XYZ file of C-alpha atoms in Angstrom:
214
model
C 0.000 0.000 0.000
C 1.195 3.470 -0.773
C -0.096 7.032 -0.494
C 0.426 9.895 -2.938
C -0.176 13.329 -1.425
C 1.780 15.531 -3.844
C 0.215 16.630 -7.149
C 1.843 15.507 -10.392
C 2.258 12.448 -12.591
C 2.854 9.166 -10.778
C 3.220 5.680 -12.196
C 2.847 2.294 -10.557
C 2.241 -1.167 -11.871
C -1.515 -1.375 -11.413
C -1.663 -5.173 -11.567
C -3.726 -6.408 -8.621
C -4.052 -2.905 -7.203
C -7.026 -0.740 -6.296
C -7.006 3.064 -6.492
C -8.905 4.913 -3.748
C -9.326 8.686 -3.768
C -9.614 10.379 -0.385
C -10.858 13.965 -0.095
C -9.421 16.043 2.749
C -11.951 18.874 2.593
C -14.227 19.428 5.555
C -17.445 17.431 5.425
C -20.630 17.512 7.471
C -22.976 14.852 8.749
C -26.598 15.452 9.652
C -27.781 13.006 12.298
C -31.532 12.360 11.951
C -33.994 13.168 14.718
C -33.880 10.451 17.364
C -35.935 10.028 20.510
C -33.561 9.860 23.494
C -34.327 9.843 27.223
C -32.369 12.395 29.266
C -30.991 11.822 32.763
C -34.276 12.888 34.352
C -36.199 10.320 32.320
C -37.812 12.799 29.906
C -38.048 11.708 26.241
C -36.436 14.238 23.892
C -36.290 14.660 20.141
C -32.625 15.219 19.328
C -30.638 15.631 16.133
C -27.089 16.805 15.525
C -24.576 18.078 12.993
C -20.984 16.850 12.882
C -18.229 18.628 10.948
C -15.083 16.600 10.245
C -12.242 16.023 7.803
C -10.020 13.068 6.930
C -6.688 13.788 8.597
C -4.985 10.418 8.092
C -5.671 9.294 4.532
C -4.048 5.888 4.986
C -6.332 4.976 7.870
C -9.357 6.396 6.072
C -8.596 4.322 2.965
C -7.403 1.055 4.486
C -8.574 0.662 8.090
C -12.312 1.239 7.533
C -14.537 0.523 4.552
C -16.390 3.857 4.649
C -15.009 6.565 6.959
C -18.096 8.759 6.620
C -20.503 5.992 7.556
C -18.160 4.916 10.340
C -18.201 8.475 11.744
C -21.976 8.705 11.419
C -22.556 5.513 13.397
C -20.100 6.536 16.089
C -21.669 10.023 16.315
C -25.133 8.584 16.873
C -23.841 6.421 19.714
C -22.046 9.377 21.329
C -25.145 11.574 20.963
C -27.308 9.042 22.793
C -24.737 8.549 25.554
C -24.232 12.274 26.212
C -27.941 13.169 26.172
C -28.643 10.358 28.640
C -25.908 11.762 30.899
C -27.419 15.259 31.333
C -30.887 16.659 32.145
C -32.695 18.874 29.648
C -33.097 21.547 32.332
C -32.500 21.772 36.063
C -33.272 24.051 38.999
C -29.625 23.730 40.049
C -27.797 26.562 38.275
C -24.434 24.795 38.792
C -25.488 21.712 36.822
C -24.819 21.349 33.109
C -28.063 21.102 31.154
C -28.746 20.302 27.518
C -30.883 23.420 27.130
C -28.538 26.031 28.626
C -25.037 24.584 28.181
C -25.038 23.401 24.585
C -21.537 24.759 23.948
C -19.895 22.859 26.815
C -21.818 19.686 26.048
C -20.907 20.035 22.372
C -17.232 20.087 23.329
C -17.798 16.983 25.445
C -19.311 15.211 22.437
C -16.357 16.248 20.244
C -13.877 14.727 22.690
C -15.817 11.476 23.039
C -16.387 11.112 19.307
C -12.733 11.857 18.520
C -11.664 8.853 20.591
C -14.019 6.623 18.614
C -12.970 7.748 15.118
C -9.194 7.971 15.515
C -8.970 4.517 13.988
C -10.552 5.873 10.795
C -8.159 8.816 10.487
C -10.976 11.304 11.094
C -10.540 14.679 12.803
C -13.707 16.073 14.416
C -14.101 19.840 14.082
C -17.452 20.361 15.816
C -20.470 18.461 17.104
C -23.591 20.490 17.783
C -27.258 19.943 18.482
C -29.461 20.750 15.518
C -32.795 20.032 17.178
C -33.419 19.635 20.888
C -36.945 19.564 22.256
C -39.324 17.555 24.384
C -41.054 14.689 22.605
C -44.641 15.534 21.536
C -46.234 13.230 24.109
C -44.889 15.298 27.030
C -44.379 18.700 25.393
C -47.636 20.236 26.698
C -47.118 19.037 30.286
C -43.497 20.252 30.259
C -44.666 23.668 29.014
C -47.057 23.944 31.964
C -44.234 22.917 34.272
C -41.957 25.617 32.843
C -44.693 28.216 33.276
C -45.221 27.143 36.883
C -41.486 27.340 37.601
C -41.334 30.802 36.040
C -44.287 31.942 38.165
C -42.704 30.609 41.354
C -39.427 32.350 40.512
C -41.211 35.644 39.845
C -43.142 35.402 43.108
C -39.936 34.726 44.991
C -38.322 37.859 43.536
C -41.382 39.957 44.426
C -41.396 38.706 48.013
C -37.665 39.337 48.422
C -38.132 42.889 47.126
C -41.153 43.468 49.371
C -39.182 42.401 52.450
C -36.373 44.809 51.548
C -38.871 47.656 51.084
C -40.636 46.945 54.385
C -37.344 46.724 56.269
C -36.153 49.958 54.688
C -39.412 51.709 55.603
C -39.133 50.752 59.287
C -35.457 51.684 59.459
C -36.110 54.954 57.657
C -38.834 56.002 60.104
C -36.662 55.190 63.103
C -33.771 57.098 61.536
C -36.032 60.156 61.335
C -36.891 59.819 65.025
C -40.278 58.166 64.575
C -40.174 55.225 66.934
C -42.770 52.533 66.384
C -44.091 49.980 68.816
C -43.817 46.305 67.973
C -47.475 46.006 66.960
C -47.177 49.150 64.818
C -44.155 47.734 63.031
C -46.062 44.493 62.477
C -49.051 46.345 60.944
C -46.763 48.470 58.747
C -44.859 45.469 57.432
C -48.091 43.494 56.900
C -49.681 46.332 54.936
C -46.600 46.876 52.785
C -46.253 43.162 51.991
C -49.964 42.957 51.143
C -49.797 45.931 48.770
C -46.566 44.883 47.042
C -47.297 41.157 46.715
C -50.960 41.459 45.756
C -52.098 40.757 42.189
C -54.768 43.481 42.380
C -54.539 47.182 43.124
C -54.546 48.178 46.783
C -57.868 49.482 48.221
C -57.346 51.888 51.152
C -59.471 51.271 54.251
C -60.024 53.243 57.461
C -59.761 51.386 60.754
C -62.494 52.588 63.151
C -61.481 50.371 66.041
C -61.334 52.421 69.252
C -58.347 50.352 70.326
C -56.209 52.319 67.888
C -57.608 55.692 68.847
C -59.930 56.341 65.923
């Protein structure tokens, strides 16, 4: 076996020989949509795009029958393994998720796929998700879940802001020399939290209880 990489006129006795032409330009593979279960057990529709080139022409020509098909099969296996290793989304901001950390997970897939295709003389340039979504059978329920999580997060932010406002109001009054009793502080904080956290506009009321001097 021999390899000719330089352009020009070459001659060999062709008796009993086979000529194979290997292209070294970058090529791309489109992995079809496949249903894969993520780490949390949710079925996802996933597809990917792999960009590669044939770095070692001898291996590409002699060690595998079809380097492109070999890479495609290996890429599909890596895609399934990596998706099953990570959740689609997570409440833990420190955890890698398929939805938010596609770049890091793409690099992970490149490294894993490169180990598999070295034997074929293939160099992986990139491996990215092309489609990534919940499977149709759970898409509607997952959308409601996302909406609920967004609502809970928004409520949490509102409550945290309301507490800061109420605390600042009490401290501001005391700084100006207006000292409040414990029950007065409690009513002030309660009223502020009610107004800020309520979904509807506040309706002022007048307390006519003689206990409070009205």
